[in-house]
Amino acid sequence: MPNRLIDETSPYLLQHANNPVNWFPWGDEAFQEARDRNVPILLSVGYSSCHWCHVMERESFENEDIAALMNEKFVSIKVDREERPDVDSIYMNAVQAMSGHGGWPMTVFMTPDGEPFYGGTYFPPEERGGMPSFPNVLHAISNEYVTNKTELQRITSQLVDRLKQMSASVRSLDPLTVGIFDQAFAAIVSQFDDRHGGLGLQPKFPQPMTYEFLLRYYARTGNSDALEMVETTLNHMARGGIYDQLGGGFHRYSTDTFWLVPHFEKMLYDNALLVKLYLHAYQITGDESYRKVVEETLEYVRREMTSSEGGFYSAQDADSEGVEGKFFIWRPEQVTKLLGKERGEIVNHHFGVTNTGNFEGRTILNVEGSIQQTAAKFGVSNDEAEQIIDESRQALLDERSRRIAPMRDDKALTVWNGLMLRAYAEAGAVLNRSDYVAVAQKSAGFLLNNLRDGGRVLRTYKDGRSKLNGYLDDYACLIDGLIALHEADLDPTWLEHADTLAQSMIDLFWDPATSQFFDTGNDHETLIVRPRDSSDNAVPSGNSMAVEVLLKLSVITDNKDYHTK
């Protein structure tokens, strides 16, 4: 029998709607239920393309005995972190403060007033690898809540104070100087992998904002090391398994140092930010391989991640048929059967497809050598080798499309749609592609028509339903996309919308006491703290995007208040 999640629109929440767990969505009903029953709340936060979220669901949330224990001793709330970044941010900070690390699925235990006192990430159904079993954790937490409330009150009080300190901000007295850029560059250099690109060893995340900084640093200073770091990273990523060599687009991150074996989910925001990065690298270097990545990635998004209404979907799963990466991997005989022996051998060599494979006995396509090297090995011309590779890629892509595809999270988030809107608009202008500008125009119309309620921007849309008040990053990224579209087609309508939204953004989110923005609006529900994040992570923070769009608008509109903010 379905639980309360059956009425939600989030694909992630709907995945759990038939669990035997009596899940509640985040809201007053759940907190009141916990107060009435005098039991703690179990908050579980994840997202649809999260591999370990699926694992914990299969192992624990679909387990009748574990579900019965959860239902008896807790009120359980399930949250999609992509819909509720405020909830995710507050309680992730709490988990990191308690355990020293975080991640998803996130599991938080808290009082009926929402005050956390214990948390972690994935818990296995039986004790494993030094991790306690989930049932044992449930029993221990329930007993502690019943028998030791004085200690729990002390813990929650300290944690909430810590969270408030983390969201507070002190105005810096240090001046902004060019030296800050030099310090940042030196810090990146100290972490850079000269051989394979990227920062650190493994896992490796794309971190496009870091390389955007390096491109700007190169443009400002002429420091060739900065540009070389970008080129090394982009070249290795584009040739590695993190890039879908057949269909275009990037997977989430690489589990190794070589950009070879990814976690196979594809996120809209990664691809929007990486399109912009490769486009900027193309503008600076003229390297046609970067343009190719831009065009292939935008074609992937148009083909697989765009709705008929013009919105962009959020993500594609890592798993298909319950196996991570199954959709993307190959054996050599599959290739030769499809292409014939002669072409198949050329393609297998070029993409590194072998009998031993590089991922559980099969191969993630990657490119170790050049077209010229492949041509020389098989005694064909460079042009002929390139033609064979291009035609074979399409044949393999067509064959792959007949496989059972990973699940797609088909909700549209304003923030990520704004990022992809900018990617299409800017690529259309730079590459003189009117078809990209047309995609951006349709996207902007979709967002303005479907993700506003009166003047208020909303967060999420699916199946004709829009809901949840938008956050700072929703406003800032939508404004950024509209500015880029205005720059691409010179239609003043987009600029007028951007200006109106900027005024609303200031009214809703600006904090005059600290001269910064909050992440949630002044019309938002009251949480244990009002979150504010000024650090870029996988996506730019709302504050940094707000600063960028206000700087742009201050120049375009000569609005002095924007510049002052």
Coordinates of C-alpha atoms in Angstrom, one line a residue:
M1 CA 0.0 0.0 0.0
P2 CA 1.5 3.4 -0.9
N3 CA 2.7 5.8 1.8
R4 CA 2.3 9.6 1.9
L5 CA 4.9 10.1 -0.8
I6 CA 2.5 8.9 -3.5
D7 CA 1.2 12.5 -3.9
E8 CA 4.7 14.0 -4.4
T9 CA 6.1 15.0 -7.8
S10 CA 9.8 14.3 -7.1
P11 CA 10.9 11.1 -8.9
Y12 CA 13.2 10.4 -5.9
L13 CA 10.3 10.6 -3.4
L14 CA 8.1 8.6 -5.7
Q15 CA 10.7 5.8 -5.8
H16 CA 10.0 5.4 -2.1
A17 CA 6.2 5.7 -2.3
N18 CA 5.6 2.0 -2.1
N19 CA 8.2 1.2 0.6
P20 CA 6.8 -0.4 3.7
V21 CA 8.2 2.5 5.6
N22 CA 5.5 5.0 6.6
W23 CA 7.3 7.9 5.0
F24 CA 6.2 11.5 5.4
P25 CA 7.2 14.3 3.1
W26 CA 8.9 17.3 4.9
G27 CA 6.1 19.3 6.5
D28 CA 4.1 20.2 9.6
E29 CA 2.2 16.9 9.6
A30 CA 5.3 14.9 10.2
F31 CA 6.5 17.1 13.0
Q32 CA 3.1 17.1 14.7
E33 CA 3.0 13.3 14.5
A34 CA 6.3 13.1 16.2
R35 CA 5.2 15.5 19.0
D36 CA 1.9 13.6 19.4
R37 CA 3.7 10.2 19.7
N38 CA 6.7 11.6 21.6
V39 CA 9.2 9.8 19.3
P40 CA 12.2 11.1 17.4
I41 CA 12.3 11.9 13.7
L42 CA 14.4 10.0 11.3
L43 CA 15.3 12.2 8.4
S44 CA 16.6 10.5 5.2
V45 CA 17.9 12.8 2.4
G46 CA 19.0 11.7 -1.0
Y47 CA 18.4 12.2 -4.7
S48 CA 17.3 10.1 -7.6
S49 CA 20.6 9.4 -9.3
C50 CA 22.5 8.5 -6.1
H51 CA 23.8 4.9 -6.3
W52 CA 24.1 4.4 -2.6
C53 CA 20.6 5.8 -2.0
H54 CA 19.3 3.0 -4.2
V55 CA 21.4 0.5 -2.3
M56 CA 20.0 1.6 1.1
E57 CA 16.5 1.5 -0.2
R58 CA 16.9 -2.1 -1.5
E59 CA 18.6 -3.3 1.7
S60 CA 16.7 -1.5 4.4
F61 CA 13.7 0.6 3.3
E62 CA 12.2 -2.4 1.4
N63 CA 12.9 -4.7 4.2
E64 CA 9.7 -5.4 6.1
D65 CA 11.4 -6.0 9.5
I66 CA 13.5 -2.8 9.3
A67 CA 10.6 -0.8 8.0
A68 CA 8.4 -2.1 11.0
L69 CA 11.2 -1.0 13.4
M70 CA 11.3 2.5 11.8
N71 CA 7.5 2.8 11.9
E72 CA 7.3 1.7 15.5
K73 CA 10.1 3.9 17.0
F74 CA 10.3 6.9 14.7
V75 CA 8.4 9.3 12.4
S76 CA 10.4 9.0 9.1
I77 CA 10.7 11.9 6.7
K78 CA 12.1 11.5 3.2
V79 CA 13.6 14.6 1.4
D80 CA 14.9 15.1 -2.1
R81 CA 18.0 17.3 -1.6
E82 CA 17.5 18.8 -5.1
E83 CA 14.1 20.1 -4.2
R84 CA 15.0 21.2 -0.6
P85 CA 18.6 22.4 -0.6
D86 CA 17.9 24.3 2.6
V87 CA 17.0 21.2 4.6
D88 CA 19.9 19.3 3.0
S89 CA 22.4 22.1 3.8
I90 CA 21.4 22.6 7.5
Y91 CA 21.4 18.9 8.3
M92 CA 24.5 18.1 6.3
N93 CA 26.4 20.7 8.3
A94 CA 25.1 19.0 11.4
V95 CA 26.2 15.5 10.3
Q96 CA 29.6 16.8 9.3
A97 CA 29.9 18.5 12.7
M98 CA 29.0 15.3 14.5
S99 CA 30.9 12.7 12.4
G100 CA 33.6 14.7 10.5
H101 CA 32.2 13.6 7.1
G102 CA 29.0 13.7 5.0
G103 CA 27.4 12.3 1.9
W104 CA 24.2 10.7 0.6
P105 CA 22.1 9.0 1.6
M106 CA 22.1 11.2 4.7
T107 CA 20.5 9.8 7.8
V108 CA 19.7 12.3 10.6
F109 CA 18.0 11.7 13.9
M110 CA 16.3 14.7 15.5
T111 CA 13.7 15.9 18.0
P112 CA 10.1 16.7 17.0
D113 CA 11.3 20.3 16.9
G114 CA 13.8 19.5 14.2
E115 CA 16.9 19.7 16.4
P116 CA 19.5 17.1 15.3
F117 CA 21.3 14.9 17.8
Y118 CA 22.8 12.0 15.8
G119 CA 23.5 11.4 12.1
G120 CA 25.5 9.6 9.4
T121 CA 25.2 8.5 5.8
Y122 CA 24.7 5.0 4.5
F123 CA 24.1 2.3 7.1
P124 CA 24.1 -1.4 6.0
P125 CA 21.4 -3.8 7.1
E126 CA 24.0 -6.0 8.9
E127 CA 27.3 -4.9 10.6
R128 CA 29.9 -4.6 7.8
G129 CA 33.3 -3.1 7.4
G130 CA 33.3 -1.4 10.8
M131 CA 29.9 0.1 10.2
P132 CA 27.1 -0.6 12.7
S133 CA 24.0 -2.3 11.3
F134 CA 21.0 0.0 10.6
P135 CA 18.7 -2.0 13.0
N136 CA 21.2 -1.7 15.8
V137 CA 21.4 2.1 15.2
L138 CA 17.6 2.4 15.3
H139 CA 17.4 0.5 18.6
A140 CA 20.2 2.5 20.2
I141 CA 18.8 5.9 19.1
S142 CA 15.3 5.0 20.2
N143 CA 16.6 3.9 23.6
E144 CA 18.7 7.0 24.0
Y145 CA 15.8 9.2 23.2
V146 CA 13.6 7.5 25.8
T147 CA 16.1 7.2 28.6
N148 CA 18.6 10.1 28.3
K149 CA 16.7 13.2 27.2
T150 CA 18.8 15.6 29.4
E151 CA 21.9 14.6 27.5
L152 CA 20.1 14.9 24.2
Q153 CA 19.0 18.4 25.1
R154 CA 22.6 19.3 25.8
I155 CA 23.8 17.9 22.4
T156 CA 21.0 19.5 20.4
S157 CA 21.6 22.9 22.1
Q158 CA 25.3 22.8 21.3
L159 CA 24.6 21.6 17.7
V160 CA 22.0 24.3 17.0
D161 CA 24.4 27.0 18.4
R162 CA 27.1 25.6 16.1
L163 CA 24.8 25.7 13.1
K164 CA 23.8 29.3 13.8
Q165 CA 27.5 30.2 14.0
M166 CA 28.2 28.5 10.7
S167 CA 25.4 30.5 9.0
A168 CA 26.4 33.8 10.6
S169 CA 28.9 36.0 8.8
V170 CA 31.4 38.6 10.0
R171 CA 32.2 41.4 7.7
S172 CA 35.9 41.2 6.7
L173 CA 38.1 44.2 7.3
D174 CA 40.7 43.0 4.7
P175 CA 40.7 44.8 1.4
L176 CA 40.1 43.1 -1.9
T177 CA 43.5 43.1 -3.7
V178 CA 45.0 41.4 -6.8
G179 CA 47.1 39.4 -4.3
I180 CA 44.1 37.3 -3.5
F181 CA 44.1 36.0 -7.1
D182 CA 47.8 35.0 -6.8
Q183 CA 47.1 33.2 -3.5
A184 CA 44.3 31.3 -5.0
F185 CA 46.4 30.3 -8.0
A186 CA 49.2 29.1 -5.8
A187 CA 46.8 27.0 -3.8
I188 CA 45.5 25.4 -6.9
V189 CA 49.0 24.7 -8.2
S190 CA 49.8 22.9 -4.9
Q191 CA 47.0 20.4 -5.5
F192 CA 47.3 20.0 -9.3
D193 CA 48.0 16.6 -10.9
D194 CA 50.5 17.6 -13.7
R195 CA 50.2 14.2 -15.4
H196 CA 46.5 13.6 -15.6
G197 CA 45.0 16.9 -14.8
G198 CA 42.5 17.6 -12.0
L199 CA 43.1 18.3 -8.4
G200 CA 44.3 15.7 -6.0
L201 CA 44.4 12.0 -6.8
Q202 CA 41.1 10.2 -6.5
P203 CA 38.2 10.5 -6.7
K204 CA 38.4 13.4 -9.1
F205 CA 35.5 15.8 -9.7
P206 CA 35.4 18.2 -12.7
Q207 CA 35.2 21.4 -10.6
P208 CA 34.6 23.7 -13.6
M209 CA 34.5 26.9 -11.5
T210 CA 38.2 26.3 -10.6
Y211 CA 39.2 26.1 -14.2
E212 CA 37.1 29.1 -15.1
F213 CA 39.2 31.0 -12.5
L214 CA 42.4 29.7 -14.2
L215 CA 41.2 30.9 -17.6
R216 CA 40.5 34.3 -16.2
Y217 CA 43.8 34.3 -14.3
Y218 CA 45.6 33.5 -17.6
A219 CA 43.7 36.3 -19.4
R220 CA 44.6 38.7 -16.7
T221 CA 48.2 37.8 -16.2
G222 CA 49.3 35.9 -19.2
N223 CA 50.6 33.1 -16.9
S224 CA 51.0 30.2 -19.3
D225 CA 51.0 27.6 -16.4
A226 CA 47.4 28.5 -15.7
L227 CA 46.3 27.8 -19.3
E228 CA 48.3 24.6 -19.4
M229 CA 46.6 23.3 -16.2
V230 CA 43.2 23.9 -17.9
E231 CA 44.2 22.3 -21.2
T232 CA 45.8 19.2 -19.4
T233 CA 42.6 18.7 -17.4
L234 CA 40.1 19.3 -20.3
N235 CA 42.1 17.0 -22.6
H236 CA 42.2 14.1 -20.2
M237 CA 38.6 14.5 -19.3
A238 CA 37.4 14.5 -22.9
R239 CA 39.4 11.4 -23.7
G240 CA 38.5 9.5 -20.5
G241 CA 35.6 7.4 -19.4
I242 CA 34.1 10.3 -17.5
Y243 CA 33.0 11.6 -21.0
D244 CA 30.4 9.6 -22.9
Q245 CA 32.4 8.8 -26.0
L246 CA 29.3 7.8 -27.9
G247 CA 26.5 10.0 -26.8
G248 CA 28.3 13.1 -25.5
G249 CA 28.0 14.6 -22.0
F250 CA 29.9 14.0 -18.8
H251 CA 29.3 11.6 -16.0
R252 CA 29.4 12.9 -12.4
Y253 CA 33.0 12.2 -11.4
S254 CA 35.9 9.8 -11.8
T255 CA 36.6 7.2 -9.1
D256 CA 40.2 7.0 -10.2
T257 CA 43.0 9.4 -10.9
F258 CA 42.9 8.9 -14.7
W259 CA 39.3 10.1 -15.4
L260 CA 38.6 6.5 -16.6
V261 CA 36.0 4.9 -14.4
P262 CA 33.2 7.2 -13.5
H263 CA 30.2 7.1 -11.3
F264 CA 27.9 6.9 -14.2
E265 CA 25.1 9.3 -13.3
K266 CA 24.8 12.3 -15.5
M267 CA 23.7 15.6 -13.9
L268 CA 22.3 18.6 -15.8
Y269 CA 24.4 21.1 -13.8
D270 CA 27.7 19.3 -14.5
N271 CA 27.0 19.4 -18.2
A272 CA 25.8 23.0 -18.2
L273 CA 29.0 24.2 -16.4
L274 CA 31.3 22.0 -18.4
V275 CA 29.8 23.3 -21.7
K276 CA 30.6 26.8 -20.6
L277 CA 34.1 25.9 -19.5
Y278 CA 35.0 24.1 -22.8
L279 CA 33.4 26.9 -24.8
H280 CA 35.6 29.5 -23.0
A281 CA 38.7 27.3 -23.5
Y282 CA 37.8 27.1 -27.2
Q283 CA 37.5 30.9 -27.3
I284 CA 41.0 31.3 -25.8
T285 CA 42.8 28.5 -27.6
G286 CA 40.9 27.9 -30.8
D287 CA 41.2 24.2 -30.1
E288 CA 38.5 22.5 -32.3
S289 CA 38.4 19.5 -29.9
Y290 CA 36.9 21.7 -27.3
R291 CA 34.2 23.0 -29.7
K292 CA 33.5 19.3 -30.5
V293 CA 32.9 18.5 -26.8
V294 CA 30.5 21.6 -26.5
E295 CA 28.5 20.5 -29.6
E296 CA 28.3 16.8 -28.6
T297 CA 27.3 17.7 -25.0
L298 CA 24.6 20.1 -26.1
E299 CA 23.3 17.6 -28.6
Y300 CA 23.1 15.0 -25.8
V301 CA 21.1 17.4 -23.7
R302 CA 18.8 18.3 -26.6
R303 CA 18.3 14.6 -27.5
E304 CA 17.9 13.0 -24.0
M305 CA 17.4 15.8 -21.4
T306 CA 14.9 18.2 -22.9
S307 CA 11.2 18.1 -22.7
S308 CA 8.8 19.0 -25.4
E309 CA 7.9 22.1 -23.4
G310 CA 11.5 23.4 -23.4
G311 CA 12.5 22.5 -19.9
F312 CA 15.6 20.5 -19.1
Y313 CA 15.5 17.3 -17.0
S314 CA 17.6 17.0 -13.9
A315 CA 19.6 13.8 -14.1
Q316 CA 20.1 10.3 -15.4
D317 CA 20.8 7.4 -13.1
A318 CA 24.0 5.5 -12.8
D319 CA 22.3 2.1 -12.8
S320 CA 20.2 0.2 -15.3
E321 CA 18.7 -3.2 -14.6
G322 CA 20.1 -2.7 -11.1
V323 CA 23.7 -2.7 -12.3
E324 CA 25.9 0.4 -12.2
G325 CA 27.2 1.4 -15.7
K326 CA 25.7 -1.6 -17.5
F327 CA 24.2 0.7 -20.2
F328 CA 27.5 2.2 -21.1
I329 CA 30.0 -0.7 -21.3
W330 CA 31.1 -3.0 -24.1
R331 CA 32.8 -6.2 -25.1
P332 CA 34.9 -6.5 -28.2
E333 CA 32.7 -9.1 -29.9
Q334 CA 29.7 -6.8 -29.5
V335 CA 31.5 -4.1 -31.5
T336 CA 32.8 -6.4 -34.3
K337 CA 29.4 -8.1 -34.6
L338 CA 27.8 -4.8 -35.2
L339 CA 30.4 -3.1 -37.4
G340 CA 32.1 -6.1 -39.0
K341 CA 35.6 -7.5 -38.3
E342 CA 37.7 -4.8 -40.1
R343 CA 35.9 -1.7 -38.8
G344 CA 35.3 -3.4 -35.4
E345 CA 39.0 -3.9 -34.8
I346 CA 39.8 -0.3 -35.6
V347 CA 37.0 1.0 -33.3
N348 CA 38.0 -1.5 -30.5
H349 CA 41.6 -0.3 -30.7
H350 CA 40.7 3.4 -30.8
F351 CA 38.3 3.2 -27.8
G352 CA 40.4 0.6 -25.8
V353 CA 37.9 -2.2 -25.9
T354 CA 39.6 -5.5 -24.9
N355 CA 38.7 -9.0 -23.7
T356 CA 39.9 -8.2 -20.2
G357 CA 38.1 -4.8 -20.1
N358 CA 38.6 -2.0 -17.6
F359 CA 35.4 -2.3 -15.6
E360 CA 34.2 -5.6 -14.2
G361 CA 35.3 -7.6 -17.4
R362 CA 33.8 -5.1 -19.8
T363 CA 35.1 -1.8 -21.2
I364 CA 34.3 1.8 -20.6
L365 CA 35.1 3.5 -23.9
N366 CA 38.0 5.9 -23.7
V367 CA 40.6 7.3 -26.1
E368 CA 44.3 6.8 -25.3
G369 CA 45.8 7.6 -28.7
S370 CA 45.1 10.0 -31.5
I371 CA 43.2 9.4 -34.8
Q372 CA 46.6 9.6 -36.5
Q373 CA 48.0 6.8 -34.3
T374 CA 45.0 4.6 -35.1
A375 CA 45.3 5.3 -38.8
A376 CA 49.0 4.4 -38.8
K377 CA 48.4 1.1 -36.9
F378 CA 45.8 -0.1 -39.5
G379 CA 47.3 1.4 -42.6
V380 CA 44.6 3.8 -43.5
S381 CA 44.6 7.6 -44.1
N382 CA 43.8 10.0 -41.2
D383 CA 40.6 11.1 -43.0
E384 CA 39.5 7.5 -43.5
A385 CA 40.2 6.6 -39.9
E386 CA 38.2 9.7 -38.7
Q387 CA 35.3 8.8 -41.0
I388 CA 35.3 5.2 -39.7
I389 CA 35.3 6.4 -36.1
D390 CA 32.5 8.9 -36.6
E391 CA 30.3 6.6 -38.5
S392 CA 30.9 3.8 -36.0
R393 CA 30.1 6.0 -33.1
Q394 CA 26.7 6.7 -34.5
A395 CA 26.1 3.0 -35.2
L396 CA 27.2 2.1 -31.6
L397 CA 25.0 4.9 -30.2
D398 CA 22.0 3.6 -32.1
E399 CA 22.7 0.0 -30.9
R400 CA 23.1 1.3 -27.3
S401 CA 19.7 3.1 -27.5
R402 CA 18.0 -0.3 -27.8
R403 CA 19.3 -1.3 -24.3
I404 CA 17.4 -0.7 -21.1
A405 CA 18.3 2.9 -20.3
P406 CA 19.1 4.3 -16.9
M407 CA 16.1 6.0 -15.1
R408 CA 15.8 9.7 -15.9
D409 CA 14.8 12.2 -13.2
D410 CA 12.4 14.3 -15.3
K411 CA 11.7 17.1 -12.9
A412 CA 12.9 20.6 -14.0
L413 CA 14.7 22.7 -11.4
T414 CA 14.9 26.4 -12.0
V415 CA 18.5 26.7 -10.8
W416 CA 19.9 24.0 -13.1
N417 CA 17.6 25.1 -16.0
G418 CA 19.1 28.6 -15.6
L419 CA 22.6 27.2 -15.9
M420 CA 21.7 25.2 -19.1
L421 CA 19.8 28.2 -20.5
R422 CA 23.1 30.2 -20.3
A423 CA 25.1 27.4 -21.8
Y424 CA 22.9 27.2 -24.9
A425 CA 22.6 31.0 -25.3
E426 CA 26.3 31.6 -24.9
A427 CA 27.2 28.7 -27.2
G428 CA 24.8 30.0 -29.8
A429 CA 26.4 33.4 -29.8
V430 CA 30.0 32.2 -29.8
L431 CA 29.6 29.4 -32.3
N432 CA 27.0 31.3 -34.5
R433 CA 24.5 28.5 -34.0
S434 CA 21.0 29.9 -34.3
D435 CA 19.6 26.5 -33.4
Y436 CA 21.2 26.8 -29.9
V437 CA 19.7 30.2 -29.5
A438 CA 16.3 28.8 -30.4
V439 CA 16.7 26.1 -27.7
A440 CA 17.5 28.9 -25.2
Q441 CA 14.6 31.0 -26.2
K442 CA 12.2 28.1 -25.7
S443 CA 13.8 27.3 -22.4
A444 CA 13.4 30.9 -21.2
G445 CA 9.7 30.9 -22.2
F446 CA 9.2 27.6 -20.3
L447 CA 10.8 28.9 -17.2
L448 CA 9.0 32.3 -17.2
N449 CA 5.6 30.7 -18.0
N450 CA 5.8 27.7 -15.7
L451 CA 8.1 28.4 -12.8
R452 CA 6.6 31.6 -11.5
D453 CA 3.5 32.2 -9.4
G454 CA 2.7 35.8 -9.8
G455 CA 6.1 37.4 -9.4
R456 CA 7.5 34.6 -7.2
V457 CA 10.0 32.2 -8.8
L458 CA 9.3 28.6 -7.9
R459 CA 11.8 25.8 -7.5
T460 CA 10.6 22.7 -9.3
Y461 CA 8.2 21.5 -12.1
K462 CA 7.0 18.1 -13.1
D463 CA 3.9 16.9 -15.0
G464 CA 2.3 20.3 -15.1
R465 CA 2.8 21.0 -11.4
S466 CA 5.1 23.8 -10.1
K467 CA 5.8 24.1 -6.4
L468 CA 8.1 25.2 -3.6
N469 CA 9.3 28.8 -3.3
G470 CA 12.5 29.4 -5.2
Y471 CA 15.9 29.9 -3.4
L472 CA 18.6 32.5 -4.0
D473 CA 20.3 30.2 -6.5
D474 CA 17.1 29.8 -8.5
Y475 CA 16.8 33.5 -8.9
A476 CA 20.4 34.2 -9.6
C477 CA 20.9 31.4 -12.2
L478 CA 17.6 32.3 -14.0
I479 CA 18.7 35.9 -14.2
D480 CA 22.1 34.8 -15.5
G481 CA 20.5 32.7 -18.2
L482 CA 18.2 35.6 -19.2
I483 CA 21.1 38.0 -19.5
A484 CA 23.1 35.5 -21.7
L485 CA 20.0 35.1 -23.9
H486 CA 19.7 38.9 -24.2
E487 CA 23.3 39.0 -25.3
A488 CA 22.7 36.3 -27.9
D489 CA 19.5 37.7 -29.6
L490 CA 19.3 41.3 -28.3
D491 CA 15.6 40.9 -27.4
P492 CA 15.1 43.5 -24.6
T493 CA 12.3 41.3 -23.1
W494 CA 14.8 39.0 -21.5
L495 CA 16.7 41.9 -20.0
E496 CA 13.5 43.4 -18.6
H497 CA 12.6 40.1 -16.9
A498 CA 16.2 39.8 -15.5
D499 CA 16.0 43.3 -14.1
T500 CA 12.6 42.7 -12.5
L501 CA 13.8 39.4 -11.0
A502 CA 16.9 41.1 -9.6
Q503 CA 14.8 43.6 -7.8
S504 CA 12.8 40.7 -6.3
M505 CA 15.9 38.8 -5.4
I506 CA 17.2 41.7 -3.4
D507 CA 13.8 42.2 -1.7
L508 CA 13.6 38.5 -0.7
F509 CA 17.1 37.5 0.2
W510 CA 19.3 40.5 1.0
D511 CA 20.6 40.8 4.5
P512 CA 21.5 44.5 5.2
A513 CA 23.1 43.5 8.5
T514 CA 25.9 41.6 6.9
S515 CA 25.7 42.9 3.3
Q516 CA 25.1 39.4 2.0
F517 CA 22.3 37.2 0.8
F518 CA 20.5 34.5 2.6
D519 CA 19.7 31.3 0.7
T520 CA 16.0 31.3 1.7
G521 CA 13.6 34.2 1.2
N522 CA 12.0 36.2 3.9
D523 CA 8.7 34.4 3.1
H524 CA 10.2 31.0 3.7
E525 CA 9.1 28.6 6.5
T526 CA 11.1 29.0 9.8
L527 CA 13.8 26.4 10.2
I528 CA 16.3 25.9 13.0
V529 CA 18.7 28.3 11.2
R530 CA 18.3 30.4 8.1
P531 CA 21.0 29.0 5.8
R532 CA 23.5 31.0 3.9
D533 CA 26.3 29.5 1.8
S534 CA 29.0 31.6 0.2
S535 CA 31.2 28.7 -1.0
D536 CA 31.0 27.3 -4.5
N537 CA 30.7 23.5 -4.6
A538 CA 29.4 21.3 -7.4
V539 CA 27.4 24.3 -8.5
P540 CA 28.1 28.0 -7.9
S541 CA 26.7 29.3 -4.6
G542 CA 23.7 31.5 -4.7
N543 CA 25.8 34.4 -3.3
S544 CA 28.5 34.2 -5.9
M545 CA 25.9 34.0 -8.7
A546 CA 24.0 36.9 -7.3
V547 CA 27.1 39.0 -7.2
E548 CA 27.9 38.1 -10.8
V549 CA 24.5 38.9 -12.1
L550 CA 24.2 42.2 -10.2
L551 CA 27.7 43.2 -11.5
K552 CA 26.5 42.5 -15.1
L553 CA 23.2 44.3 -14.6
S554 CA 24.9 47.3 -13.0
V555 CA 26.9 47.8 -16.2
I556 CA 24.0 47.1 -18.6
T557 CA 21.4 49.2 -16.8
D558 CA 23.6 51.7 -14.9
N559 CA 21.8 50.7 -11.7
K560 CA 24.1 52.0 -8.9
D561 CA 22.3 50.0 -6.2
Y562 CA 23.2 46.8 -8.0
H563 CA 26.8 47.8 -8.0
T564 CA 26.7 48.8 -4.4
K565 CA 25.1 45.5 -3.4

